[in-house]
N, CA, C and O atoms as a printed pandas DataFrame, in Angstrom:
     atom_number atom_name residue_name chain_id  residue_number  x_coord  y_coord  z_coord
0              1         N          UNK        A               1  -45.776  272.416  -65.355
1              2        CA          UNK        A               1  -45.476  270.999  -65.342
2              3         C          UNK        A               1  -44.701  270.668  -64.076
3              4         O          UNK        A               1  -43.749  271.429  -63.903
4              5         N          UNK        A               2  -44.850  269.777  -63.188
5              6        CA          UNK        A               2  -44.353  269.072  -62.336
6              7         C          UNK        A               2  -43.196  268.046  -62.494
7              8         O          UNK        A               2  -43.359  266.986  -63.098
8              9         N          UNK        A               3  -42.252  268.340  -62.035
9             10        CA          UNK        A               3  -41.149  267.578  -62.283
10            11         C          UNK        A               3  -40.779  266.618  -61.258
11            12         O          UNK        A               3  -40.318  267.327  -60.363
12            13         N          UNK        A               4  -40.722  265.457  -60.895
13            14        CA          UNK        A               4  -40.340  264.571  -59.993
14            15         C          UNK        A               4  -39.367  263.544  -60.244
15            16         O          UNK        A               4  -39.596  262.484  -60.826
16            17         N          UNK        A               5  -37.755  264.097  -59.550
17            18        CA          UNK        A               5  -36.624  263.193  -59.777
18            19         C          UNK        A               5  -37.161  262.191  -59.552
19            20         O          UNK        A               5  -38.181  262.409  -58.898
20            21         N          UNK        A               6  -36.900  260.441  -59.899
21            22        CA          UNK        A               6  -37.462  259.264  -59.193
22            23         C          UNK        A               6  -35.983  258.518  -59.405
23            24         O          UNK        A               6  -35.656  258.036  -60.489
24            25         N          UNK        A               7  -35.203  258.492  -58.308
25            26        CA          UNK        A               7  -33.712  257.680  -58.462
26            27         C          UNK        A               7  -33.953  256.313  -57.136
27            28         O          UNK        A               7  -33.225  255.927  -56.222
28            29         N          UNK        A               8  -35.146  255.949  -57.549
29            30        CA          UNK        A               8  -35.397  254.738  -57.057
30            31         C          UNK        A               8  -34.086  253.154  -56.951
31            32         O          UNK        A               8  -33.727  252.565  -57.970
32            33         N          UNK        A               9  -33.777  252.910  -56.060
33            34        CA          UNK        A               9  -32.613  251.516  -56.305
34            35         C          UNK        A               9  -31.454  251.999  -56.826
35            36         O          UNK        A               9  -30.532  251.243  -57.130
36            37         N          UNK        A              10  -31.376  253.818  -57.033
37            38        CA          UNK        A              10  -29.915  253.636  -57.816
38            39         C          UNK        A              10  -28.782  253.655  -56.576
39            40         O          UNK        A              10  -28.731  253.737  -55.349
40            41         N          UNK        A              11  -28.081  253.548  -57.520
41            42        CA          UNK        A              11  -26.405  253.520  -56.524
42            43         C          UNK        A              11  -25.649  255.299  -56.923
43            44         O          UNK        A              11  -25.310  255.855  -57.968
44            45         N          UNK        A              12  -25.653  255.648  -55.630
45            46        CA          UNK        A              12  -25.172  257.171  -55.958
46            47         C          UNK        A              12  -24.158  257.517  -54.737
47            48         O          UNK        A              12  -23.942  258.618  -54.230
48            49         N          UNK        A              13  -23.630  256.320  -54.434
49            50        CA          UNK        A              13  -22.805  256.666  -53.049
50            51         C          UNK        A              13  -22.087  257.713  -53.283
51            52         O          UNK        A              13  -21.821  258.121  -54.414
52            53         N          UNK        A              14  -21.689  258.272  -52.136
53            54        CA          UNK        A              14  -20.494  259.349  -51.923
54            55         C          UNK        A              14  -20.859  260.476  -53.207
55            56         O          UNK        A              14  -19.968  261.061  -53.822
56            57         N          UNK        A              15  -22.127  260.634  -53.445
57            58        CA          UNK        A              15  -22.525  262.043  -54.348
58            59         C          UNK        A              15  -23.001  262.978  -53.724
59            60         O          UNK        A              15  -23.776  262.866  -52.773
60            61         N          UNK        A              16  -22.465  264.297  -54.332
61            62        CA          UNK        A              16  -22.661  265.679  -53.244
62            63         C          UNK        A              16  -23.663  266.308  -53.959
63            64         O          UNK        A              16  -23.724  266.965  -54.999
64            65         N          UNK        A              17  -24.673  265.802  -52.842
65            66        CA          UNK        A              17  -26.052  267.299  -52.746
66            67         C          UNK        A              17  -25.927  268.307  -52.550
67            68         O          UNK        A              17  -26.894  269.068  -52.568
68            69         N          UNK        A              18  -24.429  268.812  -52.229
69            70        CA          UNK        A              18  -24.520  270.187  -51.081
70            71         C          UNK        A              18  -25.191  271.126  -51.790
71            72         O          UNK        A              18  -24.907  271.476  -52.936
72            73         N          UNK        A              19  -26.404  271.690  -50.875
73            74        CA          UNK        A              19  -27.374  273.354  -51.502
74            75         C          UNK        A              19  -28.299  272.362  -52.507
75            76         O          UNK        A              19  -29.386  272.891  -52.736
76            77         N          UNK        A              20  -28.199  271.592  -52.891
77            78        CA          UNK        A              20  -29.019  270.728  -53.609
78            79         C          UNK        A              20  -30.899  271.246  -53.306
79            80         O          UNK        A              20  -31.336  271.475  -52.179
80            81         N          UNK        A              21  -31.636  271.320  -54.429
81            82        CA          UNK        A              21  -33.478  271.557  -54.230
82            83         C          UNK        A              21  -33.835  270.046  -54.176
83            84         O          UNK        A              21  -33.928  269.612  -55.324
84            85         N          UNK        A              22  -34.011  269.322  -53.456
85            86        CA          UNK        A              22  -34.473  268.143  -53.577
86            87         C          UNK        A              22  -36.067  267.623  -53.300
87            88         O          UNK        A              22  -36.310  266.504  -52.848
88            89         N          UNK        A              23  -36.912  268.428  -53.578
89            90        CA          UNK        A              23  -38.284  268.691  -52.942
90            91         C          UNK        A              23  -38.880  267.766  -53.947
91            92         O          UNK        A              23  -38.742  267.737  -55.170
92            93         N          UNK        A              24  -39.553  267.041  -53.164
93            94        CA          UNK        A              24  -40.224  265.350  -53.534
94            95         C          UNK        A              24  -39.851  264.785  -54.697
95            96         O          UNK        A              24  -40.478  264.623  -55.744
96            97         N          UNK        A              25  -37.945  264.301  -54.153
97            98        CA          UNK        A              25  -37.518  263.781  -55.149
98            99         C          UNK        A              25  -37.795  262.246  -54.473
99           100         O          UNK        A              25  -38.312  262.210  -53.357
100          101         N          UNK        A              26  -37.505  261.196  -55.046
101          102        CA          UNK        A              26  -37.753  259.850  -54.469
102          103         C          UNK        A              26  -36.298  258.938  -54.616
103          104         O          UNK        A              26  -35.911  258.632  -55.744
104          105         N          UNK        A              27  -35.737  258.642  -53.734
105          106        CA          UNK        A              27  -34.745  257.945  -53.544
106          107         C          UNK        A              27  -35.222  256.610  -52.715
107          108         O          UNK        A              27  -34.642  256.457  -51.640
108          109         N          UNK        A              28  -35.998  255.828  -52.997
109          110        CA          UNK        A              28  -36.520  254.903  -52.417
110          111         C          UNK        A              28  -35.273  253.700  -52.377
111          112         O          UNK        A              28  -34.314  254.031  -53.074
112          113         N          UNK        A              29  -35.173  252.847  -51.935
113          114        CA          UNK        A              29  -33.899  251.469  -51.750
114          115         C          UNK        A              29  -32.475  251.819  -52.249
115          116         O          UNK        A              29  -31.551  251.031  -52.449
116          117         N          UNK        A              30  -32.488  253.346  -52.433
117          118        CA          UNK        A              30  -31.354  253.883  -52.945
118          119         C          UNK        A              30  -29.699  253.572  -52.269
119          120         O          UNK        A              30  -29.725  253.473  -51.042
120          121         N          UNK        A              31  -28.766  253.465  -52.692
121          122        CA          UNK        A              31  -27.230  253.769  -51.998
122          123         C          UNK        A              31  -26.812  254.759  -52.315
123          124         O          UNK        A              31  -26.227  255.244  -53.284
124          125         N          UNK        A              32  -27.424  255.245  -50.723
125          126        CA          UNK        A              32  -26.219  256.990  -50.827
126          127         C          UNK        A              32  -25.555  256.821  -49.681
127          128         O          UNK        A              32  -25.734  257.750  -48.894
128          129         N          UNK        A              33  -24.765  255.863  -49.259
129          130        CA          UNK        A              33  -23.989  255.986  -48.176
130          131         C          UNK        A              33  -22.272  256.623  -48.832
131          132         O          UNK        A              33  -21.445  256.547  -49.741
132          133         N          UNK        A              34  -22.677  257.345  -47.325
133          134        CA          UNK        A              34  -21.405  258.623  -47.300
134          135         C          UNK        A              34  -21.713  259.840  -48.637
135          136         O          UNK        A              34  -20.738  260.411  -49.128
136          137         N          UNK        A              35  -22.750  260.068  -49.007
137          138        CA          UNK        A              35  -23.443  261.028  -49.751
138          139         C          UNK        A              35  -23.341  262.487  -48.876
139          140         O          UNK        A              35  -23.454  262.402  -47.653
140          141         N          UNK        A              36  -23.153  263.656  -49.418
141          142        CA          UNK        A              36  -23.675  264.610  -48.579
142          143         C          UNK        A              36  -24.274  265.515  -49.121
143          144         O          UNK        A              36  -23.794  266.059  -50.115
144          145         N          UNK        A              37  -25.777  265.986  -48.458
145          146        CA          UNK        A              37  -26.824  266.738  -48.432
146          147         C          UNK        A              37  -26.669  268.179  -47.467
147          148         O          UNK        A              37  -27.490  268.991  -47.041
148          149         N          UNK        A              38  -25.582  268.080  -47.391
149          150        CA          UNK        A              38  -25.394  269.882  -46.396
150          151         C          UNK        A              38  -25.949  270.877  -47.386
151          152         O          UNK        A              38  -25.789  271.132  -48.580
152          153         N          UNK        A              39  -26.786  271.403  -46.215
153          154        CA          UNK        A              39  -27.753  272.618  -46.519
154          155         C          UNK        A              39  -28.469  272.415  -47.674
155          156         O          UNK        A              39  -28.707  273.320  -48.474
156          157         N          UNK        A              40  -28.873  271.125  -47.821
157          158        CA          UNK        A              40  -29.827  270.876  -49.099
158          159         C          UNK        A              40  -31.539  270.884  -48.930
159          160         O          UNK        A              40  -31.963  270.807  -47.777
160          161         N          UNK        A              41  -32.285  270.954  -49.776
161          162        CA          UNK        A              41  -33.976  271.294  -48.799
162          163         C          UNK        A              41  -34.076  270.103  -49.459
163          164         O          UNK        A              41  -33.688  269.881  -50.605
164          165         N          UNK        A              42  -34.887  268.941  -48.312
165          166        CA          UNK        A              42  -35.505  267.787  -48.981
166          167         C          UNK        A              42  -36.762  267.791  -48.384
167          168         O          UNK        A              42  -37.212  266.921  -47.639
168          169         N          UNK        A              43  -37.182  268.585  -48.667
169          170        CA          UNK        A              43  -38.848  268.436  -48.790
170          171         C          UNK        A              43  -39.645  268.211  -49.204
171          172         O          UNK        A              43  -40.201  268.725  -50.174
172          173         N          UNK        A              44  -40.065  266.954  -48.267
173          174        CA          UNK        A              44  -40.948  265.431  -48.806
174          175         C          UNK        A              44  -40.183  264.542  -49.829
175          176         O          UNK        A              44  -40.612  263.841  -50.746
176          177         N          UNK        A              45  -38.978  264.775  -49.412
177          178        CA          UNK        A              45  -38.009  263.652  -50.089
178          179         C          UNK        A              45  -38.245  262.092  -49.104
179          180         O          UNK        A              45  -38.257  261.737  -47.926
180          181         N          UNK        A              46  -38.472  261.277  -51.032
181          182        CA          UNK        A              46  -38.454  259.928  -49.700
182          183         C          UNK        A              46  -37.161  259.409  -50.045
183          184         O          UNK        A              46  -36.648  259.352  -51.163
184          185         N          UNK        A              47  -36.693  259.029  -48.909
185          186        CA          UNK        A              47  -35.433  257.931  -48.373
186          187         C          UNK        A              47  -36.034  256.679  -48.018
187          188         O          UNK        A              47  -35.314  255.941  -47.345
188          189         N          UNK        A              48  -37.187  256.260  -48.310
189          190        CA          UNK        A              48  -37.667  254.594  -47.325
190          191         C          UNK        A              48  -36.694  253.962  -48.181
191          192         O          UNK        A              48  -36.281  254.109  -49.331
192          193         N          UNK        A              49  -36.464  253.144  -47.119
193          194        CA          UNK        A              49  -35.219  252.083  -47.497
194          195         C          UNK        A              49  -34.341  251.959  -48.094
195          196         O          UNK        A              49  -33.884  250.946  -48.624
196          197         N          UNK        A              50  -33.783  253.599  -48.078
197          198        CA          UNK        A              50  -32.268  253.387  -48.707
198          199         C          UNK        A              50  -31.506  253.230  -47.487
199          200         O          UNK        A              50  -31.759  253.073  -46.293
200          201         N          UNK        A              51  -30.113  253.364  -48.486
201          202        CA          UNK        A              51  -28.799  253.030  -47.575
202          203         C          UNK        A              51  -27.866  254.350  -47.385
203          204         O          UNK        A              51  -27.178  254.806  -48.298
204          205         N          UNK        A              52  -27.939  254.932  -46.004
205          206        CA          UNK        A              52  -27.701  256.194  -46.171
206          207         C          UNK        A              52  -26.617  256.195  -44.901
207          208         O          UNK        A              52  -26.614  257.188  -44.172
208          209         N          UNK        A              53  -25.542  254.909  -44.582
209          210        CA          UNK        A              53  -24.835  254.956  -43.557
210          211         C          UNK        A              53  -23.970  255.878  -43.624
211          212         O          UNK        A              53  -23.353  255.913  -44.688
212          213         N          UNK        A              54  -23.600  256.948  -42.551
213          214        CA          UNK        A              54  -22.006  257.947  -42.969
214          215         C          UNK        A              54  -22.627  259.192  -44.082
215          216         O          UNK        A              54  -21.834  259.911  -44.691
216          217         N          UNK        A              55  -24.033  259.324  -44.238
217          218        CA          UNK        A              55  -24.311  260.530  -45.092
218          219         C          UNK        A              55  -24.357  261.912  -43.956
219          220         O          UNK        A              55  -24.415  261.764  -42.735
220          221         N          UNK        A              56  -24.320  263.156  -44.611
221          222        CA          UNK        A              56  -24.347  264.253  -43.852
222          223         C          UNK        A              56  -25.589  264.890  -44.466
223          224         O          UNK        A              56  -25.802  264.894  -45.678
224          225         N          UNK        A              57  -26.329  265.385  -43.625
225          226        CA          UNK        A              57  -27.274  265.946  -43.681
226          227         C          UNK        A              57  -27.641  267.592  -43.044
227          228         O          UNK        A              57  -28.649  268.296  -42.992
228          229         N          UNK        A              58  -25.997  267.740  -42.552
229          230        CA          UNK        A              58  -25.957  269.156  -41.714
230          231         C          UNK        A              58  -26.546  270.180  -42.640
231          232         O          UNK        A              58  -26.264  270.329  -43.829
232          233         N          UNK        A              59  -27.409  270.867  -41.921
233          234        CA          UNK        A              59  -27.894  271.802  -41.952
234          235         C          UNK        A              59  -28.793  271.885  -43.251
235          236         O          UNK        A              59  -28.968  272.842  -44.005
236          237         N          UNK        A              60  -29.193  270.901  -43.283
237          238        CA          UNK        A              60  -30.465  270.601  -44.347
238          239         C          UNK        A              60  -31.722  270.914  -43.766
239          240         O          UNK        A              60  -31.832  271.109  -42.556
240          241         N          UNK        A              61  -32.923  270.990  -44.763
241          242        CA          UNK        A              61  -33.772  271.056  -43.994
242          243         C          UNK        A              61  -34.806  270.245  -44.424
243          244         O          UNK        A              61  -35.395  270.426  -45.489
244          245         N          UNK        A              62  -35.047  269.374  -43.652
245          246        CA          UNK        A              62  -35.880  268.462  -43.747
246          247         C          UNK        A              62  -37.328  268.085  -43.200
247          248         O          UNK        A              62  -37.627  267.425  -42.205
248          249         N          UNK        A              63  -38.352  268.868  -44.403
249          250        CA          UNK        A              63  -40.225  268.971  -44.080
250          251         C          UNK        A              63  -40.651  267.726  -44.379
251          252         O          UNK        A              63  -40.145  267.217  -45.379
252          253         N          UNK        A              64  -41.549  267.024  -43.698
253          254        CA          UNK        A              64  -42.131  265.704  -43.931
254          255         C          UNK        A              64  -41.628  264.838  -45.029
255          256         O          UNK        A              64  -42.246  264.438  -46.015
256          257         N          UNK        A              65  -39.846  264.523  -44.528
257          258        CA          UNK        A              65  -39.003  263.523  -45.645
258          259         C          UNK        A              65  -39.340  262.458  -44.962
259          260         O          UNK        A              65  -39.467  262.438  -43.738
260          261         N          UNK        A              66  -39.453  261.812  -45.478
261          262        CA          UNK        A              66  -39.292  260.332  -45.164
262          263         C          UNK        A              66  -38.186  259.456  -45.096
263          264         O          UNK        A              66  -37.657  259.421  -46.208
264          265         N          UNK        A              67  -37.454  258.551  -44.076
265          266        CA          UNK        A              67  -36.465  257.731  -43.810
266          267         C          UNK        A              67  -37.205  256.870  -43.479
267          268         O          UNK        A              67  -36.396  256.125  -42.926
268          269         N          UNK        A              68  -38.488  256.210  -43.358
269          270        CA          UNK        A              68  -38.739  254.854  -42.950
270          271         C          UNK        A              68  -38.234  253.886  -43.432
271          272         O          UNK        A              68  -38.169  253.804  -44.659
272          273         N          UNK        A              69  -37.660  252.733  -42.501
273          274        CA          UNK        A              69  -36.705  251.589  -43.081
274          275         C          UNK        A              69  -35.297  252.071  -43.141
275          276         O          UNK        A              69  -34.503  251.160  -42.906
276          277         N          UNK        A              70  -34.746  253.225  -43.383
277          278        CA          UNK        A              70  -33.652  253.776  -44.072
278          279         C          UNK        A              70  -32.575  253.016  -42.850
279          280         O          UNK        A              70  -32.911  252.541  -41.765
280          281         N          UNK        A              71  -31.311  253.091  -43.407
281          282        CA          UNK        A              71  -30.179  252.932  -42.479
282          283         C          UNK        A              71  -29.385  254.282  -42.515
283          284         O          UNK        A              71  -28.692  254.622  -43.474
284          285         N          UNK        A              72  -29.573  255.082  -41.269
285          286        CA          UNK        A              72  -28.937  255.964  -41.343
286          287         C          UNK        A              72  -28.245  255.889  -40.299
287          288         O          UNK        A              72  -28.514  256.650  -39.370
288          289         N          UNK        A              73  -27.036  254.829  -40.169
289          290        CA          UNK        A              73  -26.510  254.899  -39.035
290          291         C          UNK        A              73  -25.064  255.529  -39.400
291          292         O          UNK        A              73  -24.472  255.145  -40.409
292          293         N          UNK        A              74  -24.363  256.793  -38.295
293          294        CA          UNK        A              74  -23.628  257.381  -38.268
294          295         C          UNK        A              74  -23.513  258.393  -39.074
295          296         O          UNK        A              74  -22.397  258.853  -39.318
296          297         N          UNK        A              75  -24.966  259.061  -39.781
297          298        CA          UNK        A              75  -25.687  259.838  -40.199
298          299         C          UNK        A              75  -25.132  261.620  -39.651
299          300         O          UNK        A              75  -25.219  261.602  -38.423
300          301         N          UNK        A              76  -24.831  262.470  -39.928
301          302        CA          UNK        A              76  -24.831  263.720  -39.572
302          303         C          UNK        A              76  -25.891  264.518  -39.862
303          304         O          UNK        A              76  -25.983  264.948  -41.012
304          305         N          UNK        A              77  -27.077  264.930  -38.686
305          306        CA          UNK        A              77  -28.394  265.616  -38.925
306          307         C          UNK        A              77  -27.679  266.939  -38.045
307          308         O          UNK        A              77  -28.570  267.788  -38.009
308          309         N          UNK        A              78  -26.815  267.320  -37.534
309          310        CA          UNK        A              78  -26.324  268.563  -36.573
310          311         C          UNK        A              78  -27.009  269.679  -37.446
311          312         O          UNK        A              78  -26.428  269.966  -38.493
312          313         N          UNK        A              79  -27.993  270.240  -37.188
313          314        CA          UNK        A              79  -28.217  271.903  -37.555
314          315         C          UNK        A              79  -29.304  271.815  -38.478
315          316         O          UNK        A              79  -29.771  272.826  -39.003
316          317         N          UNK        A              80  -29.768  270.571  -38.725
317          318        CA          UNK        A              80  -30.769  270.174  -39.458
318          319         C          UNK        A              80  -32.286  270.983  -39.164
319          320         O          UNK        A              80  -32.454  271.658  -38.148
320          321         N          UNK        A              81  -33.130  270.838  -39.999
321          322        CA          UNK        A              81  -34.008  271.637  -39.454
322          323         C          UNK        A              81  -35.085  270.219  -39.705
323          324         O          UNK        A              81  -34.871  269.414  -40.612
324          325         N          UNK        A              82  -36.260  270.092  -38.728
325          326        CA          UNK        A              82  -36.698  268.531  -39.096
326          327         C          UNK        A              82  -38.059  268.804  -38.423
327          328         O          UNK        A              82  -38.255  269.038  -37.230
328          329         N          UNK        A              83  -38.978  268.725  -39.441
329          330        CA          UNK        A              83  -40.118  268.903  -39.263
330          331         C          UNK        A              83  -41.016  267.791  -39.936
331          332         O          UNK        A              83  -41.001  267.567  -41.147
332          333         N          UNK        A              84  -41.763  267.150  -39.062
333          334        CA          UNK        A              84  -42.586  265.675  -39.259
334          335         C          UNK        A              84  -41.548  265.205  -40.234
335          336         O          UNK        A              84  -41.228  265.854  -41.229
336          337         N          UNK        A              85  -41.071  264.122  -39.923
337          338        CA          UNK        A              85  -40.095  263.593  -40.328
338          339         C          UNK        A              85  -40.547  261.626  -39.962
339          340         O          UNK        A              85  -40.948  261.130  -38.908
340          341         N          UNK        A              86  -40.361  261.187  -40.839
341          342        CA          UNK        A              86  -40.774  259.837  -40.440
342          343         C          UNK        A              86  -39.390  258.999  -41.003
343          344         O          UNK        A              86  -38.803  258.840  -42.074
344          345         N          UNK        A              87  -39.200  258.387  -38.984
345          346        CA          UNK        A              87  -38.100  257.946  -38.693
346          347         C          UNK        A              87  -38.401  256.162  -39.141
347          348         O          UNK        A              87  -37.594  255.384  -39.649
348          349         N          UNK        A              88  -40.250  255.832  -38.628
349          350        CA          UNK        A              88  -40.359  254.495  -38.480
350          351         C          UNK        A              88  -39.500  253.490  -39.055
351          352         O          UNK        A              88  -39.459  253.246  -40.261
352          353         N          UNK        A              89  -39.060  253.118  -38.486
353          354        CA          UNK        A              89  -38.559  252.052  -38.494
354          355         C          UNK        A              89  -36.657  251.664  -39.049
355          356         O          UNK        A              89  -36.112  250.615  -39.392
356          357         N          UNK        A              90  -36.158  253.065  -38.901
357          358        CA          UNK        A              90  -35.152  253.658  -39.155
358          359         C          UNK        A              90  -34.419  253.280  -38.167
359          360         O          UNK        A              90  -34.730  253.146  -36.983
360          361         N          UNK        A              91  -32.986  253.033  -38.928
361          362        CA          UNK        A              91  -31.640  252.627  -37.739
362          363         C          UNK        A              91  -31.093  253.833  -37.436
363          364         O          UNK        A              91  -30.923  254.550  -38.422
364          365         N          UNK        A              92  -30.804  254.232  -36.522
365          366        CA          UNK        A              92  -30.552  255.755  -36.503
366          367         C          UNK        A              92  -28.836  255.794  -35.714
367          368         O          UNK        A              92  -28.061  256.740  -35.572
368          369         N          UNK        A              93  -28.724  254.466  -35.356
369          370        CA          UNK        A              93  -27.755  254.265  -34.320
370          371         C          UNK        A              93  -26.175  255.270  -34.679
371          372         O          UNK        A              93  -25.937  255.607  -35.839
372          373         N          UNK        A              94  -25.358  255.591  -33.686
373          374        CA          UNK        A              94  -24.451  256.139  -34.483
374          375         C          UNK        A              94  -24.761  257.531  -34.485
375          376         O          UNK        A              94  -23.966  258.341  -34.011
376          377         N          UNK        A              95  -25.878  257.882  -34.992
377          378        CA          UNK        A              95  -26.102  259.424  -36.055
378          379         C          UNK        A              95  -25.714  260.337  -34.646
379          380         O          UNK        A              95  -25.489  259.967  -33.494
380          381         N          UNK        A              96  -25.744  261.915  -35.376
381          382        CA          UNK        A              96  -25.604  262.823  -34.711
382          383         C          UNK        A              96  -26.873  263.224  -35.298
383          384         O          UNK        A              96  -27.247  263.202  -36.471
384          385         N          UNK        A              97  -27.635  263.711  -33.898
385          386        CA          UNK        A              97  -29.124  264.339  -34.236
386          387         C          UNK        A              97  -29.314  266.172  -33.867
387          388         O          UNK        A              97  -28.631  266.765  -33.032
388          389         N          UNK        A              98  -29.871  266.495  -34.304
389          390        CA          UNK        A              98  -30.315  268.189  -34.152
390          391         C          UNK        A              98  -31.203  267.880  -32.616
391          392         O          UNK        A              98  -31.768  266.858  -32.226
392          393         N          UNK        A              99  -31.022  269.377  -31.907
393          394        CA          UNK        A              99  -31.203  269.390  -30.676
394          395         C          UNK        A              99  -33.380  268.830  -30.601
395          396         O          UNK        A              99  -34.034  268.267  -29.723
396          397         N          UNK        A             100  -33.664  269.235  -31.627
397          398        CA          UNK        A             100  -35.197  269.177  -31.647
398          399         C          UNK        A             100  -35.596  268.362  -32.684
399          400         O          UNK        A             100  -35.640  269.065  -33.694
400          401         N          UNK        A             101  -36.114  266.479  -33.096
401          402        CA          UNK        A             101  -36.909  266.099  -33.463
402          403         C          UNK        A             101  -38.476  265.356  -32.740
403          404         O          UNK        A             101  -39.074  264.288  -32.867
404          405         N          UNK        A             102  -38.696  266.855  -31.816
405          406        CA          UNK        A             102  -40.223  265.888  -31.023
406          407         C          UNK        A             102  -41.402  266.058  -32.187
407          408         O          UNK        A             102  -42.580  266.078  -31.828
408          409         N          UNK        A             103  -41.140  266.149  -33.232
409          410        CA          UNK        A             103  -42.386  265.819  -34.207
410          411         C          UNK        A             103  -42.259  265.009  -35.208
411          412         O          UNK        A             103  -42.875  265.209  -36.255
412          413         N          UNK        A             104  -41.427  263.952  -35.034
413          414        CA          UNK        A             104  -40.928  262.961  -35.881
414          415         C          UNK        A             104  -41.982  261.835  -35.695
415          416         O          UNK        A             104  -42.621  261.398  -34.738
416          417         N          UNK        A             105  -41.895  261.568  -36.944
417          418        CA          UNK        A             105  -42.713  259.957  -36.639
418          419         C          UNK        A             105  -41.442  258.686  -36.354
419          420         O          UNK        A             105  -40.386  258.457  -36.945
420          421         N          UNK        A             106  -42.143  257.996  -35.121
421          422        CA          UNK        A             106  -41.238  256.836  -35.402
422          423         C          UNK        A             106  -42.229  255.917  -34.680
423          424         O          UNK        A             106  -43.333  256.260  -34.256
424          425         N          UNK        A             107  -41.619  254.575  -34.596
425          426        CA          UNK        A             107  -42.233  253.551  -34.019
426          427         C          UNK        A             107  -41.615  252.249  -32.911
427          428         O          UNK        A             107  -40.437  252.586  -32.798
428          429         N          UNK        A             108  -41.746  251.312  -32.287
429          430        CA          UNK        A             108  -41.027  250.818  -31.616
430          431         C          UNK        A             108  -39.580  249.725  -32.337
431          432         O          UNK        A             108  -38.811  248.933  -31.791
432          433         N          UNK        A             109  -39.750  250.234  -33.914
433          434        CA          UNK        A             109  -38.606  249.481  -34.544
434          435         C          UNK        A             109  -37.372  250.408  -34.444
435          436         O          UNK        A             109  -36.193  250.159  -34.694
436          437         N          UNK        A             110  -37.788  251.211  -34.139
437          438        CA          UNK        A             110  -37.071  252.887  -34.699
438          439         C          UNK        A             110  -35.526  252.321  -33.681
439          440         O          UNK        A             110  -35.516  251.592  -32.689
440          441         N          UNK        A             111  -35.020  252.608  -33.990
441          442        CA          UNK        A             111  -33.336  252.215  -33.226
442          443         C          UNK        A             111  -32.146  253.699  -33.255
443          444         O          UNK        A             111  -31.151  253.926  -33.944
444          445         N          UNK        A             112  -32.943  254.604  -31.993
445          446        CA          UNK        A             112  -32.010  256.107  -31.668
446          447         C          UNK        A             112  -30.931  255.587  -31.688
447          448         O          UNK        A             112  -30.762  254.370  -31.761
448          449         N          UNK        A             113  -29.577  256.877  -31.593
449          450        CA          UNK        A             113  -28.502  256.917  -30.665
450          451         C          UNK        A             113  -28.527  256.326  -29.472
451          452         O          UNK        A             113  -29.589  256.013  -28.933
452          453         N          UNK        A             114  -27.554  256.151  -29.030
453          454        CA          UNK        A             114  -27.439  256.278  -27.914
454          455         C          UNK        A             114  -27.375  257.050  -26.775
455          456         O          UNK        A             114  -26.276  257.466  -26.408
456          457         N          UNK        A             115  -28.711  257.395  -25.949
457          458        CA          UNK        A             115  -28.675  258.288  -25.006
458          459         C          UNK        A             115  -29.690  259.207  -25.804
459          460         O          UNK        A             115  -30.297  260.024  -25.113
460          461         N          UNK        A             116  -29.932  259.189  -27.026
461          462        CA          UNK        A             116  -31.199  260.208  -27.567
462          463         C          UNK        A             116  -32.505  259.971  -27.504
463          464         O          UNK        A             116  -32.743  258.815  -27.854
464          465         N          UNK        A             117  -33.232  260.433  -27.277
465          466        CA          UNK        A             117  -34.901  260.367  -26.663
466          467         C          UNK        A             117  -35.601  261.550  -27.527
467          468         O          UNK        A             117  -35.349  262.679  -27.106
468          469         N          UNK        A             118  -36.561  261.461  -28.831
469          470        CA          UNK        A             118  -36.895  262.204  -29.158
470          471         C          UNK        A             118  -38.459  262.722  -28.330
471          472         O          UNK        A             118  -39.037  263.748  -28.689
């Protein structure tokens, strides 16, 4: 049997994922700002359009999750591992990013750091 968290719209601010299995759980329009996901696997976790300002994400690893729409500004991705990752249309401003996302999806809404060029 297949199990799929679906915490769609909830409010879960400032809740600790840390080491967390989060593999295609769905957090869609969710509030997890200031949440932390250190060293948690979210693979094919969607984030579209939650609120994820001030979350940590160090050293997570993140396989084709989804953040489209998301606000992840001032975000901690440092040590992250980020593979096809879809940024589209994601505020990213603020965040600290891992040295390598050139296989990210994003688009011309997408809003980096400052000074980051994936």
């Amino acid at each position: 049997m297949l199990l799929v968290l679906d915490f769609t719209e909830a409010r879960l601010s400032g809740v600790d994922f840390t080491k967390a299995d989060l593999f295609d759980t769905v957090f869609r329009g969710a509030d997890l700002h200031a949440s932390n996901f250190t060293n948690a696997s979210c693979g094919r976790t969607v984030f579209s359009g939650a609120k994820l300002r001030g979350a940590c994400f160090a050293g997570a690893r993140l396989g084709g999750t989804r953040f489209d729409g998301a606000d992840l500004r001032d975000v901690d991705f440092a040590g992250s591992q980020m593979h096809g990752v879809d940024f589209r249309g994601a505020d990213l401003r603020g965040a600290r990013m891992p040295g390598d996302a050139k296989d990210s999806q994003h688009d011309a809404t997408t809003r980096w750091p400052k000074g980051y060029s994936p």
